[in-house]
Coordinates of C-alpha atoms in Angstrom, one line a residue:
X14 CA 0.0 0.0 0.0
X15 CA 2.7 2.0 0.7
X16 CA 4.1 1.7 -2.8
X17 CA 1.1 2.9 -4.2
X18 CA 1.1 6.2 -2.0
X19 CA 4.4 6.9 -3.0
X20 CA 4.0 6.5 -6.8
X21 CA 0.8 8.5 -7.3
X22 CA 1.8 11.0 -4.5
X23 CA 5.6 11.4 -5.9
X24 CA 4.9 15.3 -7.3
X25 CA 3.4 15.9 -3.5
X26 CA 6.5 13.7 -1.9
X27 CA 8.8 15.4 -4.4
X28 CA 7.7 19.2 -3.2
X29 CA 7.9 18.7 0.2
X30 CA 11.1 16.8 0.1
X31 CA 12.8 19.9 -2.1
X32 CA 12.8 21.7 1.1
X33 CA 15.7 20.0 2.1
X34 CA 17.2 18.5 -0.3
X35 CA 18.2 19.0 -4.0
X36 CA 15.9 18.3 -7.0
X37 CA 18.0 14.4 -7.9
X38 CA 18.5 14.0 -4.1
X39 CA 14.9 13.8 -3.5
X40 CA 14.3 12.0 -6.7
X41 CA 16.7 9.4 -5.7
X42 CA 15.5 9.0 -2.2
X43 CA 11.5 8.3 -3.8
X44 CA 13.4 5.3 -5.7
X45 CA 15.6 4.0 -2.4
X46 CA 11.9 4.2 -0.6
X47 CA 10.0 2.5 -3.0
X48 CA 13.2 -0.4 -3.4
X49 CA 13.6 -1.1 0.4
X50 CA 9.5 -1.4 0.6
X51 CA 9.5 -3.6 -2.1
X52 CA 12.0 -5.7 -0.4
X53 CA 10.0 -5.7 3.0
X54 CA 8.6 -8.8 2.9
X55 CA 11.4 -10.6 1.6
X56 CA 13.8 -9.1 4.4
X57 CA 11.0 -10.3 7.1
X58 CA 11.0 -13.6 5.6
X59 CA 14.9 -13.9 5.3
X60 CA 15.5 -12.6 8.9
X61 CA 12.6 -14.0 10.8
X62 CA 12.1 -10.5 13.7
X63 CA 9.7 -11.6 16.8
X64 CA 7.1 -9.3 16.6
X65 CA 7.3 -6.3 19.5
X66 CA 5.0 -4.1 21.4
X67 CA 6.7 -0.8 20.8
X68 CA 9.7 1.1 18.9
X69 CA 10.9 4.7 19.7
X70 CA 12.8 6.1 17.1
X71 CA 14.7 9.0 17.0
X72 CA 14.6 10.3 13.4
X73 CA 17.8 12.0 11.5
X74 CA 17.7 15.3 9.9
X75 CA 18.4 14.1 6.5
X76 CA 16.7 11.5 3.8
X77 CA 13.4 12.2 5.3
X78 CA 11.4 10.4 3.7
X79 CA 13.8 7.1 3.2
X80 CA 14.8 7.2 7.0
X81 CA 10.6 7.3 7.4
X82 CA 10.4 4.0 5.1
X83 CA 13.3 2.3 7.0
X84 CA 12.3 3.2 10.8
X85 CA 8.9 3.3 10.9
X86 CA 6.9 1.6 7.9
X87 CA 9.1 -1.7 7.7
X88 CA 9.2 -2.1 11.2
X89 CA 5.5 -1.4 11.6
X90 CA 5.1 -5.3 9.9
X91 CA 6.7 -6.5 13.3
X92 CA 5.9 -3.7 15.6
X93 CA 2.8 -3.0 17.1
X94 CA 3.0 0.7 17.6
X95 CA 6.1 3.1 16.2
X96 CA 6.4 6.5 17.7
X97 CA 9.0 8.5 16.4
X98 CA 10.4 11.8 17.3
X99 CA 11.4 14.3 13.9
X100 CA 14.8 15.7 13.9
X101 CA 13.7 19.7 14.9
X102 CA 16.4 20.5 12.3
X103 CA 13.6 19.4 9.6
X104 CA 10.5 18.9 11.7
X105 CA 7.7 20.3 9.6
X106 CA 9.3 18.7 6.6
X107 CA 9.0 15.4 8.5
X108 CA 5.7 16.2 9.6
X109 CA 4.0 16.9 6.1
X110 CA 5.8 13.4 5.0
X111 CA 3.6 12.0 7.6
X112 CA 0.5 13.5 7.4
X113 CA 0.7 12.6 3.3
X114 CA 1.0 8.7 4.1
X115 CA -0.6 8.3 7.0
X116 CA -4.0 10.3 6.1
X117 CA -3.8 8.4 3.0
X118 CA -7.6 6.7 2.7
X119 CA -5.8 3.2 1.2
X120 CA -3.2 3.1 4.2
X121 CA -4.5 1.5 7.4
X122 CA -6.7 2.7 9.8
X123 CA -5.8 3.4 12.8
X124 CA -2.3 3.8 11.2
X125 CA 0.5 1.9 13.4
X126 CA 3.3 5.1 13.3
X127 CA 2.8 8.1 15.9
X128 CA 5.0 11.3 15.8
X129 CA 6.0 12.6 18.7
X130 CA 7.0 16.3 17.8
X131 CA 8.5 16.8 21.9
X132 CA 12.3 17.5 23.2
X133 CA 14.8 14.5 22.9
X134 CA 15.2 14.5 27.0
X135 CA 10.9 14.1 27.2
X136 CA 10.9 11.8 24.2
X137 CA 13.5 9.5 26.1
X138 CA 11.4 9.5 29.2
X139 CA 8.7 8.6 27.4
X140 CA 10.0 6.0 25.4
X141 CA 13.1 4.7 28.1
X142 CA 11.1 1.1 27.9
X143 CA 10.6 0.9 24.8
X144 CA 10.9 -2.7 23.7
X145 CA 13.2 -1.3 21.0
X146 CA 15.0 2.3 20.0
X147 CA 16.3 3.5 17.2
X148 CA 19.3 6.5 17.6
X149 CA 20.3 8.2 14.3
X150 CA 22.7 11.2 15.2
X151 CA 25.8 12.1 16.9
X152 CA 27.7 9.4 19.0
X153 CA 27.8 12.0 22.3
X154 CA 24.1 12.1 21.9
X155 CA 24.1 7.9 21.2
X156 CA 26.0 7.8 24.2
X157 CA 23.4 9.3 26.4
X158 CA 20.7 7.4 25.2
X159 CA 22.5 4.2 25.9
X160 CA 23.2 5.1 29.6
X161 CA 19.5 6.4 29.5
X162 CA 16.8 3.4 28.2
X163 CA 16.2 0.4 30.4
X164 CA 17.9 -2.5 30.5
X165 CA 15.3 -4.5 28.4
X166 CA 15.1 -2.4 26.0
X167 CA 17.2 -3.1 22.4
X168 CA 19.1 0.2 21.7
X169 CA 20.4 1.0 17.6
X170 CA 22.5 3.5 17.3
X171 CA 23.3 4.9 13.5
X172 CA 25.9 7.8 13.4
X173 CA 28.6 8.7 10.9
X174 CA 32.0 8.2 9.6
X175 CA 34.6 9.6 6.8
X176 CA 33.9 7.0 4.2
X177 CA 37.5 7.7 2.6
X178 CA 38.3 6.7 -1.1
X179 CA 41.2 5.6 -1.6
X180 CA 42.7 5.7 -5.5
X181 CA 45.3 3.2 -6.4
X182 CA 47.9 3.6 -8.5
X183 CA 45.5 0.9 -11.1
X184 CA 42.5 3.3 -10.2
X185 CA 40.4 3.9 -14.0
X186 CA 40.2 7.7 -13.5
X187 CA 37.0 8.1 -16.2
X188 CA 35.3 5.7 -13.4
X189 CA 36.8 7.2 -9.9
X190 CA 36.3 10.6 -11.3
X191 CA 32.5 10.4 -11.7
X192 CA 32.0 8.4 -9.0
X193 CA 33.7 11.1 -6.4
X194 CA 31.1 13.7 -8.0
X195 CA 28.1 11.7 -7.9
X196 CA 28.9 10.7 -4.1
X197 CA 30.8 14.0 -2.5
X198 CA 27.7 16.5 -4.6
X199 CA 24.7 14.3 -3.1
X200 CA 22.5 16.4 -2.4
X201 CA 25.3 19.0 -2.1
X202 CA 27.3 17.3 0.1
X203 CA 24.5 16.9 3.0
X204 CA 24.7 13.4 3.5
X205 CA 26.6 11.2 5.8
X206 CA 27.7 8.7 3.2
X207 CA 29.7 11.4 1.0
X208 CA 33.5 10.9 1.5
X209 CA 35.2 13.4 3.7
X210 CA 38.8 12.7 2.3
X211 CA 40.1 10.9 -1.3
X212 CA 43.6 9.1 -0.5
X213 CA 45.4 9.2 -4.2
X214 CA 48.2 7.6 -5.1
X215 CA 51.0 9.7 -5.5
X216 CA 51.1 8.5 -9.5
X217 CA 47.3 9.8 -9.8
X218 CA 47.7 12.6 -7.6
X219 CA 48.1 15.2 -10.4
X220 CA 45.8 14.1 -13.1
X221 CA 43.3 13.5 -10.6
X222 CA 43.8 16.5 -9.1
X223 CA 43.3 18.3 -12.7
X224 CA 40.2 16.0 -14.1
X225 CA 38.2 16.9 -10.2
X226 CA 39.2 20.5 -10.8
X227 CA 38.0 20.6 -14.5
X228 CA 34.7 18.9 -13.5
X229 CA 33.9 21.5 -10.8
X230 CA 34.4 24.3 -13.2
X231 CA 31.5 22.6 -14.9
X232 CA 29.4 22.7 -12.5
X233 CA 26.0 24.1 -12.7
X234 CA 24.8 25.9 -9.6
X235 CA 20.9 26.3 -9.0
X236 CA 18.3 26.2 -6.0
X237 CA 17.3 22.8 -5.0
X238 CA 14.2 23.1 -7.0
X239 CA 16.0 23.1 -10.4
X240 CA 16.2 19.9 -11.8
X241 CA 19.3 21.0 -13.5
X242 CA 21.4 22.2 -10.6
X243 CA 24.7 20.1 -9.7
X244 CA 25.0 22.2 -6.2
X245 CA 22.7 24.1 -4.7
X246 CA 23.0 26.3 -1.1
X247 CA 22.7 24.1 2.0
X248 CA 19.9 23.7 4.7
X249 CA 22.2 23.9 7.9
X250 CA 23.8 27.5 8.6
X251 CA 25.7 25.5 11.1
X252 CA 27.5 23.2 7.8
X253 CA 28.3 26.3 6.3
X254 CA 30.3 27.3 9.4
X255 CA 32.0 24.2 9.4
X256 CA 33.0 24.8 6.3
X257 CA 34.2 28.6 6.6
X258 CA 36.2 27.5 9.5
X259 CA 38.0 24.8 8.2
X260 CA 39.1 26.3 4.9
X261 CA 40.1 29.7 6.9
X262 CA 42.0 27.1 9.3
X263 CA 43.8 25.5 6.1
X264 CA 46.9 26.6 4.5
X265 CA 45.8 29.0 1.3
X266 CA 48.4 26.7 -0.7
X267 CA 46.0 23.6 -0.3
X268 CA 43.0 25.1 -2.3
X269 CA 42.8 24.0 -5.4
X270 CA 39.5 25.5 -6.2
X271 CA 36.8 27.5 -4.7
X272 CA 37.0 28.1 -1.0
X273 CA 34.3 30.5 -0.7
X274 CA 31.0 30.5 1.5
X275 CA 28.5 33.0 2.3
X276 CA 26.7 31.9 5.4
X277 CA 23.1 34.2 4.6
X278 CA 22.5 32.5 1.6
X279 CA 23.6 28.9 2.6
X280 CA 26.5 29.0 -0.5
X281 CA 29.4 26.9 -0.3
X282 CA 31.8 26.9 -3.4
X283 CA 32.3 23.7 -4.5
X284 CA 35.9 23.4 -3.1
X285 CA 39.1 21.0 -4.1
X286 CA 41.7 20.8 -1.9
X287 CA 45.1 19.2 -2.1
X288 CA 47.0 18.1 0.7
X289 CA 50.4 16.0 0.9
X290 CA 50.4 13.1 3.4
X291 CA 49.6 13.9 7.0
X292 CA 48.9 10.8 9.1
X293 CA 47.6 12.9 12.0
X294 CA 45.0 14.9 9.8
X295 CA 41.8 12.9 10.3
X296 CA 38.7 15.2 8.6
X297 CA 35.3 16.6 9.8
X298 CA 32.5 15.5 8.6
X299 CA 31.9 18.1 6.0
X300 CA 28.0 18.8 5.1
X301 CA 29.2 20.3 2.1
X302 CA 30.6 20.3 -1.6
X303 CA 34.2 19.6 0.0
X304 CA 36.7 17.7 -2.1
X305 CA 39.5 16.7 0.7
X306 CA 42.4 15.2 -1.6
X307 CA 45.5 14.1 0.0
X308 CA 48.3 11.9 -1.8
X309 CA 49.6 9.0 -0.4
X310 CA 52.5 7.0 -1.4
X311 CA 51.6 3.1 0.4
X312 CA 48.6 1.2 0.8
X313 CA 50.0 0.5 4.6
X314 CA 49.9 3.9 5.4
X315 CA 46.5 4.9 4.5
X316 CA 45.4 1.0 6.2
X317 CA 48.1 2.7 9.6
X318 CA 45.8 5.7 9.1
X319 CA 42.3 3.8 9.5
X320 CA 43.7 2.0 12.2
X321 CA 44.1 4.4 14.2
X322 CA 42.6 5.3 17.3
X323 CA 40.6 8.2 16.0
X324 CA 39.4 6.2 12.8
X325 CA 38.6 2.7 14.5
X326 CA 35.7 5.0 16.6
X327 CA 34.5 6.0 13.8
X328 CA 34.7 3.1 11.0
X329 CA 32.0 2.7 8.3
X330 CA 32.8 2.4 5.0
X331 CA 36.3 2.5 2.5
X332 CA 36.0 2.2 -1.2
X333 CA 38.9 1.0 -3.1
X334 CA 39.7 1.5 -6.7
X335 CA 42.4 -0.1 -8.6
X336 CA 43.7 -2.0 -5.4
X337 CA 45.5 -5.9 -5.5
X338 CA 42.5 -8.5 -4.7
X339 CA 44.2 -9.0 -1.9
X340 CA 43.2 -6.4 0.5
X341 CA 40.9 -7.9 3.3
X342 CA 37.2 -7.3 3.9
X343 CA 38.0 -4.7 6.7
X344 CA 40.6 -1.9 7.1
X345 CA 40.7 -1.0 10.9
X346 CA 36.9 -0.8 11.8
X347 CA 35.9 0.4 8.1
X348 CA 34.2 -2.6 5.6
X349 CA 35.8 -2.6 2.1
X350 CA 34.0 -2.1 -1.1
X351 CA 35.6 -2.6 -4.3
X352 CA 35.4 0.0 -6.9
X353 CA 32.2 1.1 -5.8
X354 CA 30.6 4.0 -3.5
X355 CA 28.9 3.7 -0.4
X356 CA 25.7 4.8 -2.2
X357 CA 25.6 1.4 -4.5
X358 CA 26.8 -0.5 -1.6
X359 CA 23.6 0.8 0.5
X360 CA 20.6 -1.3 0.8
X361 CA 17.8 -0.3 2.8
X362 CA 16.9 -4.0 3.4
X363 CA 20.6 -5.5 4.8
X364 CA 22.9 -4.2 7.5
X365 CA 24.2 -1.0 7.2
X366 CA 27.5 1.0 8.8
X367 CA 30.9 -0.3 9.7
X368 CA 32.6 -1.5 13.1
X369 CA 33.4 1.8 14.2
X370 CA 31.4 2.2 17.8
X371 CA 30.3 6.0 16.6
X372 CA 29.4 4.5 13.6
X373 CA 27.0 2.3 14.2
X374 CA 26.4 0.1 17.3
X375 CA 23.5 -2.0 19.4
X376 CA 23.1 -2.2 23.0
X377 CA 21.3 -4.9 25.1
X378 CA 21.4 -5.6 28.4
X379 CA 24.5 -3.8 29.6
X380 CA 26.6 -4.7 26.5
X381 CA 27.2 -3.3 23.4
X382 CA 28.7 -4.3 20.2
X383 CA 29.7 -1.9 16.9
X384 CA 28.9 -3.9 13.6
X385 CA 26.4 -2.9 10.4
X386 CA 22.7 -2.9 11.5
X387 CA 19.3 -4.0 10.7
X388 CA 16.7 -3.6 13.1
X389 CA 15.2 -6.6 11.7
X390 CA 17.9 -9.0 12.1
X391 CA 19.1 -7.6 15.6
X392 CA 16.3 -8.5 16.7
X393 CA 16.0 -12.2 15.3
X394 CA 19.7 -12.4 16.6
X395 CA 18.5 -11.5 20.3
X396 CA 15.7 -13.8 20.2
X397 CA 17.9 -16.7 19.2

């Protein structure tokens, strides 16, 4: 049923969603909704969930409607009431997503999800005993939570992590190239998957450097409504003065390109930025159209690099191009994919993150354990 919403409300989903996100962002994240629905039943039937009384979910402030479809609708097959609590970064946006597929007259009635439009410290209180609770923000906040719900209750916490790509000295630049667009310019950089720094081989540094710097001068700029705009101005005031600061704090010599932001009308210059090897640089997580390039000369010192204290925290995903075979399924805390980018690797129906503990982690019982999550199959697990 919820298919069905989607596809004949998608012009209605579409202009809501274009509040927050770019014209193909929110095109993109109809399709992911509509793909992890239609794979629903099959992910129930693979992973076999006991069927709860209740699930608290604190929403993120991004992928609105997507993180809707993943924490409340598919868990609503196993759950018998969802009550979630809307980022206030995007709560009206969240709100109108609700009131379009809940009020729906073909989607059931009494519907199974509540929002819960109250204070994070009121929604916890609430919800503390909860048979289950979703998390989707920053790991201090996780951290809270998990000291806060009760000890029954099965705790999920999603957060974020760099995501590096790493460019081999094999690396098929007409492929790397595009992909590094299509993933660090989603949705203009607003997304927690984008890469926050691209490791290149010292051999690729240069025409890597010039091909990413030629593609950004191609750019078309636009407001989020206009189909045609490659980069638009961002949502968050706050992730344009992230960005100010960090390119003020970085040596003019490293910019490549761009550098500019203007933080009244959200603009942040699509920006490249070189930077020789600095094994004790580890990147924010930029909410922008920030291209962090640094050259490296050995495979062992960008593997040194994610096995690090600071990176192992915060491990989620590394895609290699043009790398031996050999390389194992993990670096540090961070799972491998193989000339590929975190967005094909995503699917909304299998376990998603890394090992890192900030990046995504369940707690039960006193314990708690960093791998990729599904709410689905952590529960089947603990029911085992």
């Amino acid at each position: 049923m919820a298919i069905d919403v989607i596809l004949r409300r998608r012009d209605d989903l579409r202009r809501i969603l274009l509040e927050v996100a770019t014209h193909a962002a929110a095109e993109d994240e109809i399709h992911r909704s509509v793909r992890a629905l239609a794979g629903a039943r099959w992910e129930t039937i693979r992973n076999r969930p006991p069927h709860i009384g209740s699930l608290a979910v604190f929403m993120p402030s991004n992928n609105v409607l997507y993180s809707y479809v993943l924490y409340a609708l598919i868990p609503a097959l196993y759950t018998g009431s969802v009550t979630f609590r809307p980022s206030s970064r995007v709560e009206k946006v969240t709100e109108a997503v609700h009131r379009l597929l809940s009020e729906d007259p073909i989607m059931p009635n009494p519907f199974p999800v509540d929002m819960a439009p109250v204070s994070q410290r009121r929604f916890l209180s609430d919800c503390r005993t909860a048979d289950a609770m979703v998390f989707c923000g920053r790991p201090e906040n996780a951290r809270s939570v998990s000291r806060a719900v009760g000890p029954a209750t099965l705790l999920l916490t999603f957060g974020s992590g760099p995501n590096p790509v790493v460019v081999g000295p094999d690396a098929d630049l007409s492929r790397v190239v595009p992909d590094l667009l299509s993933t660090r310019l989603y949705n203009s950089g607003q997304d927690c998957l984008s890469p926050d720094v691209i490791f290149v081989h010292r051999s690729l540094a240069g025409p890597l450097t010039e091909r990413l710097d030629a593609a950004l001068a191609r750019l078309a700029a636009g407001e989020r409504q206009d189909p045609r705009a490659e980069v638009s101005p961002l949502v968050y005031r706050d992730a344009v003065q992230g960005a100010a600061a960090f390119f003020a704090a970085s040596p003019a010599s490293d910019v490549v390109r761009g550098g500019g932001t203007d933080i009244a009308t959200g603009w942040v210059e699509p920006t490249l930025l070189f930077r020789e090897w600095d094994a004790t640089f580890h990147p924010p997580e930029f909410f922008a159209p920030v291209f962090c390039v640094m050259e490296y000369e050995s495979l062992r010192q960008v593997g040194d690099w994610l096995d690090s204290p600071e990176e192992r925290g915060r491990g989620m995903y590394v895609s290699l191009y043009g790398m031996p075979a050999e390389t194992g399924r993990l670096m540090g805390t961070s799972v491998v994919l193989r000339d590929r980018t975190t967005f094909d690797a995503e699917d909304g129906n299998r376990p998603f993150g890394g090992y890192g503990a900030d990046a995504s982690s369940v707690h039960a019982s006193g314990r708690s354990h960093a791998r990729p999550l599904l709410l689905s199959a952590e529960l089947a697990r603990r029911a085992v």
